[in-house]
Amino acid sequence: KKKKKKSSEKDYVHEDNDQNKNVKELIDGEDKLNDILNMNLTESEKAYHLVLKKREKQRIESILKESYRDRLQKFNDNLASLSEHFDIPKVGPG
């Protein structure tokens, strides 16, 4: 006999945990900045790491600002702007 597949509720729990981890990483990011500043790095290395963190924070904030509906609209606008060359041809009988 084949075993029955378990319900997909666990998948939803994992997704929620991933989102919580992302929020925790944002909070931990400030602690990481302090760690970077306290490490034995040159001034240019410290500046480089700070810029990386700043860009990552801006990228995450921009993603969080945009709702699903906005992202979907942006995607559809992009598809509409493409030429018909990229359209899937109609498939019919014979």
Short mmCIF file of N, CA and C in Angstrom, two decimals, residues 3-91:
data_model
loop_
_atom_site.label_atom_id
_atom_site.label_comp_id
_atom_site.label_asym_id
_atom_site.label_seq_id
_atom_site.Cartn_x
_atom_site.Cartn_y
_atom_site.Cartn_z
N LYS A 3 1.54 5.04 1.11
CA LYS A 3 1.19 5.87 2.25
C LYS A 3 0.47 7.12 1.75
N LYS A 4 -0.49 7.57 2.54
CA LYS A 4 -1.21 8.78 2.18
C LYS A 4 -0.32 9.98 2.44
N LYS A 5 -0.47 10.97 1.58
CA LYS A 5 0.29 12.20 1.78
C LYS A 5 -0.34 12.98 2.92
N LYS A 6 0.50 13.57 3.72
CA LYS A 6 0.00 14.38 4.82
C LYS A 6 -0.53 15.69 4.28
N SER A 7 -1.37 16.32 5.05
CA SER A 7 -1.99 17.57 4.59
C SER A 7 -0.93 18.64 4.39
N SER A 8 -1.29 19.63 3.61
CA SER A 8 -0.34 20.69 3.28
C SER A 8 -0.32 21.79 4.32
N GLU A 9 -0.94 21.57 5.48
CA GLU A 9 -0.94 22.58 6.53
C GLU A 9 0.49 22.88 6.97
N LYS A 10 1.33 21.88 6.95
CA LYS A 10 2.71 22.09 7.37
C LYS A 10 3.41 23.08 6.45
N ASP A 11 3.06 23.07 5.16
CA ASP A 11 3.66 24.01 4.22
C ASP A 11 3.34 25.44 4.62
N TYR A 12 2.09 25.68 5.03
CA TYR A 12 1.71 27.02 5.44
C TYR A 12 2.46 27.45 6.68
N VAL A 13 2.66 26.51 7.59
CA VAL A 13 3.40 26.83 8.81
C VAL A 13 4.83 27.20 8.47
N HIS A 14 5.44 26.48 7.53
CA HIS A 14 6.81 26.78 7.13
C HIS A 14 6.90 28.16 6.49
N GLU A 15 5.91 28.52 5.68
CA GLU A 15 5.93 29.84 5.04
C GLU A 15 5.84 30.95 6.08
N ASP A 16 4.98 30.76 7.09
CA ASP A 16 4.87 31.76 8.15
C ASP A 16 6.18 31.88 8.91
N ASN A 17 6.82 30.74 9.16
CA ASN A 17 8.09 30.76 9.87
C ASN A 17 9.15 31.49 9.06
N ASP A 18 9.14 31.30 7.74
CA ASP A 18 10.10 31.99 6.88
C ASP A 18 9.90 33.49 6.94
N GLN A 19 8.65 33.94 6.95
CA GLN A 19 8.38 35.37 7.03
C GLN A 19 8.84 35.92 8.37
N ASN A 20 8.60 35.16 9.44
CA ASN A 20 9.04 35.60 10.77
C ASN A 20 10.56 35.67 10.83
N LYS A 21 11.23 34.74 10.17
CA LYS A 21 12.69 34.76 10.15
C LYS A 21 13.20 35.99 9.44
N ASN A 22 12.51 36.39 8.34
CA ASN A 22 12.93 37.59 7.61
C ASN A 22 12.82 38.83 8.48
N VAL A 23 11.75 38.92 9.26
CA VAL A 23 11.58 40.06 10.16
C VAL A 23 12.65 40.04 11.24
N LYS A 24 12.93 38.85 11.77
CA LYS A 24 13.97 38.74 12.80
C LYS A 24 15.34 39.09 12.23
N GLU A 25 15.57 38.72 10.97
CA GLU A 25 16.85 39.05 10.34
C GLU A 25 17.02 40.55 10.20
N LEU A 26 15.91 41.26 9.93
CA LEU A 26 15.99 42.72 9.85
C LEU A 26 16.41 43.30 11.19
N ILE A 27 15.84 42.76 12.27
CA ILE A 27 16.18 43.24 13.60
C ILE A 27 17.62 42.88 13.93
N ASP A 28 18.01 41.66 13.59
CA ASP A 28 19.38 41.21 13.85
C ASP A 28 20.38 41.96 12.98
N GLY A 29 19.92 42.51 11.87
CA GLY A 29 20.80 43.25 10.98
C GLY A 29 21.47 44.41 11.67
N GLU A 30 20.75 45.07 12.58
CA GLU A 30 21.34 46.18 13.31
C GLU A 30 22.45 45.68 14.22
N ASP A 31 22.24 44.51 14.84
CA ASP A 31 23.29 43.93 15.67
C ASP A 31 24.50 43.56 14.82
N LYS A 32 24.26 43.09 13.61
CA LYS A 32 25.35 42.72 12.72
C LYS A 32 26.16 43.94 12.32
N LEU A 33 25.48 45.09 12.17
CA LEU A 33 26.20 46.32 11.85
C LEU A 33 27.18 46.67 12.97
N ASN A 34 26.73 46.50 14.20
CA ASN A 34 27.62 46.76 15.33
C ASN A 34 28.79 45.78 15.33
N ASP A 35 28.52 44.53 14.97
CA ASP A 35 29.60 43.54 14.89
C ASP A 35 30.61 43.92 13.82
N ILE A 36 30.11 44.41 12.69
CA ILE A 36 31.00 44.81 11.59
C ILE A 36 31.89 45.95 12.04
N LEU A 37 31.30 46.90 12.75
CA LEU A 37 32.09 48.06 13.19
C LEU A 37 33.14 47.66 14.21
N ASN A 38 32.88 46.62 15.00
CA ASN A 38 33.81 46.20 16.04
C ASN A 38 34.87 45.22 15.53
N MET A 39 34.71 44.71 14.31
CA MET A 39 35.68 43.76 13.76
C MET A 39 36.96 44.49 13.38
N ASN A 40 38.03 43.73 13.24
CA ASN A 40 39.31 44.31 12.84
C ASN A 40 39.36 44.40 11.32
N LEU A 41 38.69 45.42 10.79
CA LEU A 41 38.65 45.64 9.36
C LEU A 41 39.21 47.02 9.06
N THR A 42 39.62 47.18 7.83
CA THR A 42 40.07 48.51 7.42
C THR A 42 38.85 49.41 7.25
N GLU A 43 39.09 50.70 7.14
CA GLU A 43 38.00 51.65 7.00
C GLU A 43 37.20 51.38 5.73
N SER A 44 37.90 51.05 4.65
CA SER A 44 37.20 50.80 3.39
C SER A 44 36.36 49.52 3.48
N GLU A 45 36.85 48.50 4.18
CA GLU A 45 36.07 47.27 4.34
C GLU A 45 34.82 47.53 5.17
N LYS A 46 34.97 48.33 6.22
CA LYS A 46 33.81 48.67 7.05
C LYS A 46 32.78 49.44 6.23
N ALA A 47 33.25 50.39 5.43
CA ALA A 47 32.34 51.19 4.61
C ALA A 47 31.64 50.29 3.59
N TYR A 48 32.37 49.35 3.03
CA TYR A 48 31.80 48.42 2.06
C TYR A 48 30.67 47.61 2.69
N HIS A 49 30.92 47.06 3.87
CA HIS A 49 29.91 46.25 4.55
C HIS A 49 28.70 47.10 4.94
N LEU A 50 28.93 48.33 5.35
CA LEU A 50 27.82 49.21 5.70
C LEU A 50 26.95 49.52 4.48
N VAL A 51 27.58 49.75 3.34
CA VAL A 51 26.83 50.02 2.12
C VAL A 51 26.02 48.80 1.71
N LEU A 52 26.60 47.60 1.84
CA LEU A 52 25.88 46.37 1.52
C LEU A 52 24.62 46.24 2.38
N LYS A 53 24.78 46.48 3.67
CA LYS A 53 23.64 46.37 4.59
C LYS A 53 22.58 47.41 4.26
N LYS A 54 23.02 48.62 3.94
CA LYS A 54 22.09 49.69 3.62
C LYS A 54 21.28 49.35 2.37
N ARG A 55 21.95 48.85 1.33
CA ARG A 55 21.26 48.47 0.09
C ARG A 55 20.29 47.32 0.32
N GLU A 56 20.71 46.35 1.13
CA GLU A 56 19.85 45.21 1.42
C GLU A 56 18.59 45.67 2.16
N LYS A 57 18.77 46.57 3.10
CA LYS A 57 17.64 47.10 3.86
C LYS A 57 16.68 47.85 2.95
N GLN A 58 17.22 48.67 2.02
CA GLN A 58 16.38 49.40 1.09
C GLN A 58 15.62 48.45 0.17
N ARG A 59 16.29 47.40 -0.28
CA ARG A 59 15.65 46.43 -1.17
C ARG A 59 14.49 45.73 -0.46
N ILE A 60 14.72 45.33 0.78
CA ILE A 60 13.68 44.64 1.54
C ILE A 60 12.51 45.58 1.81
N GLU A 61 12.80 46.83 2.15
CA GLU A 61 11.73 47.79 2.41
C GLU A 61 10.89 48.03 1.16
N SER A 62 11.54 48.10 0.01
CA SER A 62 10.78 48.34 -1.23
C SER A 62 9.90 47.14 -1.56
N ILE A 63 10.37 45.94 -1.27
CA ILE A 63 9.57 44.74 -1.51
C ILE A 63 8.39 44.70 -0.56
N LEU A 64 8.62 45.07 0.70
CA LEU A 64 7.54 45.02 1.68
C LEU A 64 6.50 46.11 1.43
N LYS A 65 6.92 47.24 0.86
CA LYS A 65 5.98 48.33 0.59
C LYS A 65 4.98 47.95 -0.49
N GLU A 66 5.41 47.17 -1.45
CA GLU A 66 4.60 46.85 -2.61
C GLU A 66 3.69 45.66 -2.30
N SER A 67 2.39 45.84 -2.50
CA SER A 67 1.44 44.76 -2.23
C SER A 67 1.45 43.76 -3.39
N TYR A 68 0.81 42.64 -3.16
CA TYR A 68 0.73 41.61 -4.19
C TYR A 68 0.01 42.15 -5.42
N ARG A 69 -1.05 42.88 -5.18
CA ARG A 69 -1.83 43.44 -6.29
C ARG A 69 -0.99 44.40 -7.12
N ASP A 70 -0.16 45.21 -6.44
CA ASP A 70 0.71 46.14 -7.16
C ASP A 70 1.75 45.40 -8.00
N ARG A 71 2.34 44.36 -7.41
CA ARG A 71 3.34 43.58 -8.14
C ARG A 71 2.72 42.89 -9.35
N LEU A 72 1.50 42.39 -9.17
CA LEU A 72 0.81 41.73 -10.27
C LEU A 72 0.49 42.72 -11.39
N GLN A 73 0.05 43.92 -11.02
CA GLN A 73 -0.24 44.95 -12.01
C GLN A 73 1.02 45.34 -12.78
N LYS A 74 2.13 45.47 -12.06
CA LYS A 74 3.41 45.81 -12.69
C LYS A 74 3.82 44.72 -13.69
N PHE A 75 3.65 43.47 -13.29
CA PHE A 75 3.98 42.34 -14.16
C PHE A 75 3.12 42.35 -15.41
N ASN A 76 1.81 42.58 -15.24
CA ASN A 76 0.90 42.60 -16.39
C ASN A 76 1.22 43.77 -17.32
N ASP A 77 1.58 44.92 -16.76
CA ASP A 77 1.96 46.06 -17.59
C ASP A 77 3.20 45.74 -18.42
N ASN A 78 4.14 45.04 -17.80
CA ASN A 78 5.36 44.66 -18.50
C ASN A 78 5.03 43.70 -19.65
N LEU A 79 4.15 42.74 -19.39
CA LEU A 79 3.76 41.81 -20.45
C LEU A 79 3.03 42.53 -21.58
N ALA A 80 2.21 43.50 -21.23
CA ALA A 80 1.46 44.23 -22.25
C ALA A 80 2.38 45.07 -23.12
N SER A 81 3.50 45.51 -22.56
CA SER A 81 4.41 46.35 -23.33
C SER A 81 5.29 45.55 -24.29
N LEU A 82 5.37 44.24 -24.11
CA LEU A 82 6.18 43.41 -25.01
C LEU A 82 5.49 43.29 -26.37
N SER A 83 6.30 43.08 -27.38
CA SER A 83 5.73 42.94 -28.72
C SER A 83 5.01 41.61 -28.84
N GLU A 84 4.22 41.49 -29.90
CA GLU A 84 3.46 40.26 -30.10
C GLU A 84 4.35 39.09 -30.47
N HIS A 85 5.59 39.37 -30.75
CA HIS A 85 6.54 38.30 -31.08
C HIS A 85 6.62 37.28 -29.95
N PHE A 86 6.42 37.75 -28.72
CA PHE A 86 6.57 36.87 -27.57
C PHE A 86 5.26 36.18 -27.20
N ASP A 87 4.16 36.50 -27.89
CA ASP A 87 2.88 35.86 -27.59
C ASP A 87 2.92 34.40 -27.98
N ILE A 88 2.15 33.61 -27.27
CA ILE A 88 2.02 32.19 -27.60
C ILE A 88 1.02 32.09 -28.75
N PRO A 89 1.39 31.44 -29.84
CA PRO A 89 0.46 31.35 -30.97
C PRO A 89 -0.76 30.52 -30.61
N LYS A 90 -1.87 30.82 -31.27
CA LYS A 90 -3.09 30.07 -31.01
C LYS A 90 -2.91 28.65 -31.51
N VAL A 91 -3.38 27.73 -30.72
CA VAL A 91 -3.29 26.33 -31.09
C VAL A 91 -4.70 25.84 -31.33
#
